[in-house]
Amino acid sequence: IRDLYATAISIIDDDRGKVIFETLANEEQSHIDFLEHSIETLKNNGSVSYEQLNTSIPDTEVILKNIESMKIKIPEHMLGDIKRVLSSALKLEIETTEYYQKAFDSTEGDIKAVMGKFVDIEQRHTDVVRFELDYASKSGFWLDFPEKNMELGW
């Protein structure tokens, strides 16, 4: 996933898109660094903590609360092949979230706590990528919910 985001930085012409992909690439690199460090810590100490594992991506609740202001900041015309990159990113984020969920379900102790934290972080990544893809696609959906429903009057 990190490599996809790093490549996207040079593909996307939009500055906002570049910032999003750079943030996600940096987060994915920090996950790799954390996992490598944790393996060594686990070997040496027999335990590991997730306290250093953080994300700058807000949770879905925060995204939904700020959705109107976020829409204003997204350029009307995004250059580059952003929909293709976002579609690929969404698929990879979903797969990664599922991987960590399976790892969480099959472990215990410190490792389970770390995997649980990864599930939360990767779900945030999935949500922000889905948000961006929904906007770029102009599908009328935001995070799998219809933006407006004329039949129901909302």
Short mmCIF file of C-alpha atoms in Angstrom, two decimals:
data_model
loop_
_atom_site.label_atom_id
_atom_site.label_comp_id
_atom_site.label_asym_id
_atom_site.label_seq_id
_atom_site.Cartn_x
_atom_site.Cartn_y
_atom_site.Cartn_z
CA ILE A 1 0.00 0.00 0.00
CA ARG A 2 2.84 2.37 0.86
CA ASP A 3 4.30 2.00 -2.62
CA LEU A 4 0.93 2.74 -4.26
CA TYR A 5 0.60 5.93 -2.23
CA ALA A 6 4.19 6.96 -2.95
CA THR A 7 3.62 6.44 -6.68
CA ALA A 8 0.33 8.35 -6.53
CA ILE A 9 2.14 11.44 -5.27
CA SER A 10 3.86 11.77 -8.65
CA ILE A 11 0.78 10.76 -10.69
CA ILE A 12 -1.75 13.16 -9.16
CA ASP A 13 -1.65 16.77 -10.34
CA ASP A 14 -3.78 18.17 -7.52
CA ASP A 15 -1.88 19.54 -4.49
CA ARG A 16 -4.57 18.39 -2.06
CA GLY A 17 -4.45 14.88 -3.53
CA LYS A 18 -0.67 14.86 -3.19
CA VAL A 19 -0.94 15.78 0.50
CA ILE A 20 -3.47 13.00 1.13
CA PHE A 21 -1.33 10.37 -0.59
CA GLU A 22 1.84 11.64 1.09
CA THR A 23 0.15 11.41 4.50
CA LEU A 24 -1.05 7.88 3.78
CA ALA A 25 2.37 6.81 2.43
CA ASN A 26 4.07 8.17 5.57
CA GLU A 27 1.54 6.38 7.79
CA GLU A 28 2.09 3.08 6.01
CA GLN A 29 5.87 3.50 6.36
CA SER A 30 5.42 4.17 10.07
CA HIS A 31 3.46 0.89 10.30
CA ILE A 32 6.35 -0.98 8.71
CA ASP A 33 8.81 0.70 11.07
CA PHE A 34 6.60 -0.09 14.06
CA LEU A 35 6.20 -3.74 13.08
CA GLU A 36 9.95 -4.19 12.54
CA HIS A 37 10.68 -2.53 15.90
CA SER A 38 7.99 -4.60 17.62
CA ILE A 39 9.40 -7.87 16.32
CA GLU A 40 12.78 -7.01 17.83
CA THR A 41 11.18 -5.84 21.08
CA LEU A 42 9.12 -9.02 21.29
CA LYS A 43 12.22 -11.17 20.73
CA ASN A 44 14.20 -9.30 23.39
CA ASN A 45 11.54 -8.55 26.01
CA GLY A 46 8.76 -11.04 25.35
CA SER A 47 6.16 -8.29 25.08
CA VAL A 48 5.21 -5.37 22.90
CA SER A 49 3.08 -2.24 23.33
CA TYR A 50 0.99 -0.37 20.78
CA GLU A 51 1.32 2.98 22.56
CA GLN A 52 3.71 4.39 19.93
CA LEU A 53 1.34 3.37 17.12
CA ASN A 54 -0.74 6.40 16.13
CA THR A 55 -2.49 7.89 13.13
CA SER A 56 -3.13 11.41 11.91
CA ILE A 57 -6.25 10.24 10.04
CA PRO A 58 -9.42 11.16 11.97
CA ASP A 59 -12.01 8.53 12.73
CA THR A 60 -15.17 8.26 10.63
CA GLU A 61 -17.26 10.16 13.17
CA VAL A 62 -14.98 13.20 12.87
CA ILE A 63 -15.00 12.95 9.06
CA LEU A 64 -18.81 12.86 9.01
CA LYS A 65 -19.08 15.84 11.39
CA ASN A 66 -16.83 17.91 9.11
CA ILE A 67 -18.02 16.60 5.76
CA GLU A 68 -19.40 19.90 4.44
CA SER A 69 -16.20 21.85 5.08
CA MET A 70 -14.14 18.99 3.64
CA LYS A 71 -16.20 19.02 0.43
CA ILE A 72 -15.41 22.71 -0.03
CA LYS A 73 -11.68 22.00 0.18
CA ILE A 74 -11.80 19.30 -2.53
CA PRO A 75 -11.16 20.85 -5.94
CA GLU A 76 -14.06 20.51 -8.37
CA HIS A 77 -11.75 19.24 -11.08
CA MET A 78 -9.04 16.89 -9.88
CA LEU A 79 -6.35 16.27 -12.46
CA GLY A 80 -4.50 13.00 -13.00
CA ASP A 81 -6.00 9.56 -12.75
CA ILE A 82 -7.17 9.94 -9.17
CA LYS A 83 -10.19 7.66 -9.44
CA ARG A 84 -8.04 4.76 -10.63
CA VAL A 85 -5.52 5.31 -7.84
CA LEU A 86 -8.25 5.68 -5.22
CA SER A 87 -10.02 2.52 -6.43
CA SER A 88 -6.78 0.55 -6.12
CA ALA A 89 -6.06 2.12 -2.74
CA LEU A 90 -9.54 1.28 -1.45
CA LYS A 91 -9.18 -2.35 -2.47
CA LEU A 92 -5.79 -2.59 -0.73
CA GLU A 93 -7.00 -0.81 2.41
CA ILE A 94 -9.99 -3.16 2.69
CA GLU A 95 -7.71 -6.20 2.25
CA THR A 96 -5.27 -4.83 4.82
CA THR A 97 -8.03 -4.14 7.33
CA GLU A 98 -9.35 -7.68 6.85
CA TYR A 99 -5.83 -9.08 7.32
CA TYR A 100 -5.37 -7.26 10.62
CA GLN A 101 -8.88 -8.26 11.73
CA LYS A 102 -8.04 -11.94 11.12
CA ALA A 103 -4.75 -11.49 12.97
CA PHE A 104 -6.62 -9.81 15.84
CA ASP A 105 -9.15 -12.65 15.98
CA SER A 106 -6.44 -15.32 16.10
CA THR A 107 -4.03 -13.81 18.65
CA GLU A 108 -4.05 -12.88 22.30
CA GLY A 109 -2.23 -10.69 24.79
CA ASP A 110 0.02 -7.85 23.64
CA ILE A 111 -0.11 -8.96 20.01
CA LYS A 112 -3.92 -8.86 20.05
CA ALA A 113 -3.83 -5.28 21.38
CA VAL A 114 -1.41 -4.25 18.63
CA MET A 115 -3.52 -5.92 15.93
CA GLY A 116 -6.63 -4.21 17.32
CA LYS A 117 -4.92 -0.84 17.02
CA PHE A 118 -3.95 -1.66 13.43
CA VAL A 119 -7.57 -2.59 12.65
CA ASP A 120 -8.69 0.83 13.90
CA ILE A 121 -6.01 2.70 11.96
CA GLU A 122 -6.58 0.78 8.73
CA GLN A 123 -10.33 1.30 9.01
CA ARG A 124 -9.67 5.04 9.19
CA HIS A 125 -7.52 4.77 6.08
CA THR A 126 -10.29 2.82 4.33
CA ASP A 127 -12.85 5.46 5.30
CA VAL A 128 -10.79 8.43 4.13
CA VAL A 129 -9.95 6.72 0.81
CA ARG A 130 -13.64 5.82 0.34
CA PHE A 131 -14.60 9.43 1.13
CA GLU A 132 -12.20 10.77 -1.49
CA LEU A 133 -13.29 8.17 -4.07
CA ASP A 134 -16.98 8.91 -3.46
CA TYR A 135 -16.35 12.60 -4.05
CA ALA A 136 -14.16 12.08 -7.12
CA SER A 137 -16.70 9.65 -8.61
CA LYS A 138 -19.64 11.98 -7.97
CA SER A 139 -21.71 8.87 -7.23
CA GLY A 140 -24.02 10.62 -4.77
CA PHE A 141 -22.68 8.48 -1.92
CA TRP A 142 -20.50 9.44 1.04
CA LEU A 143 -18.94 6.52 2.92
CA ASP A 144 -21.58 4.17 1.46
CA PHE A 145 -24.50 6.42 2.46
CA PRO A 146 -26.55 8.39 -0.09
CA GLU A 147 -25.74 12.08 0.00
CA LYS A 148 -29.32 13.06 -0.90
CA ASN A 149 -32.51 11.12 -1.31
CA MET A 150 -35.12 13.02 -3.30
CA GLU A 151 -37.80 10.40 -2.53
CA LEU A 152 -37.35 10.85 1.21
CA GLY A 153 -36.70 14.58 1.00
CA TRP A 154 -33.15 14.56 2.41
#
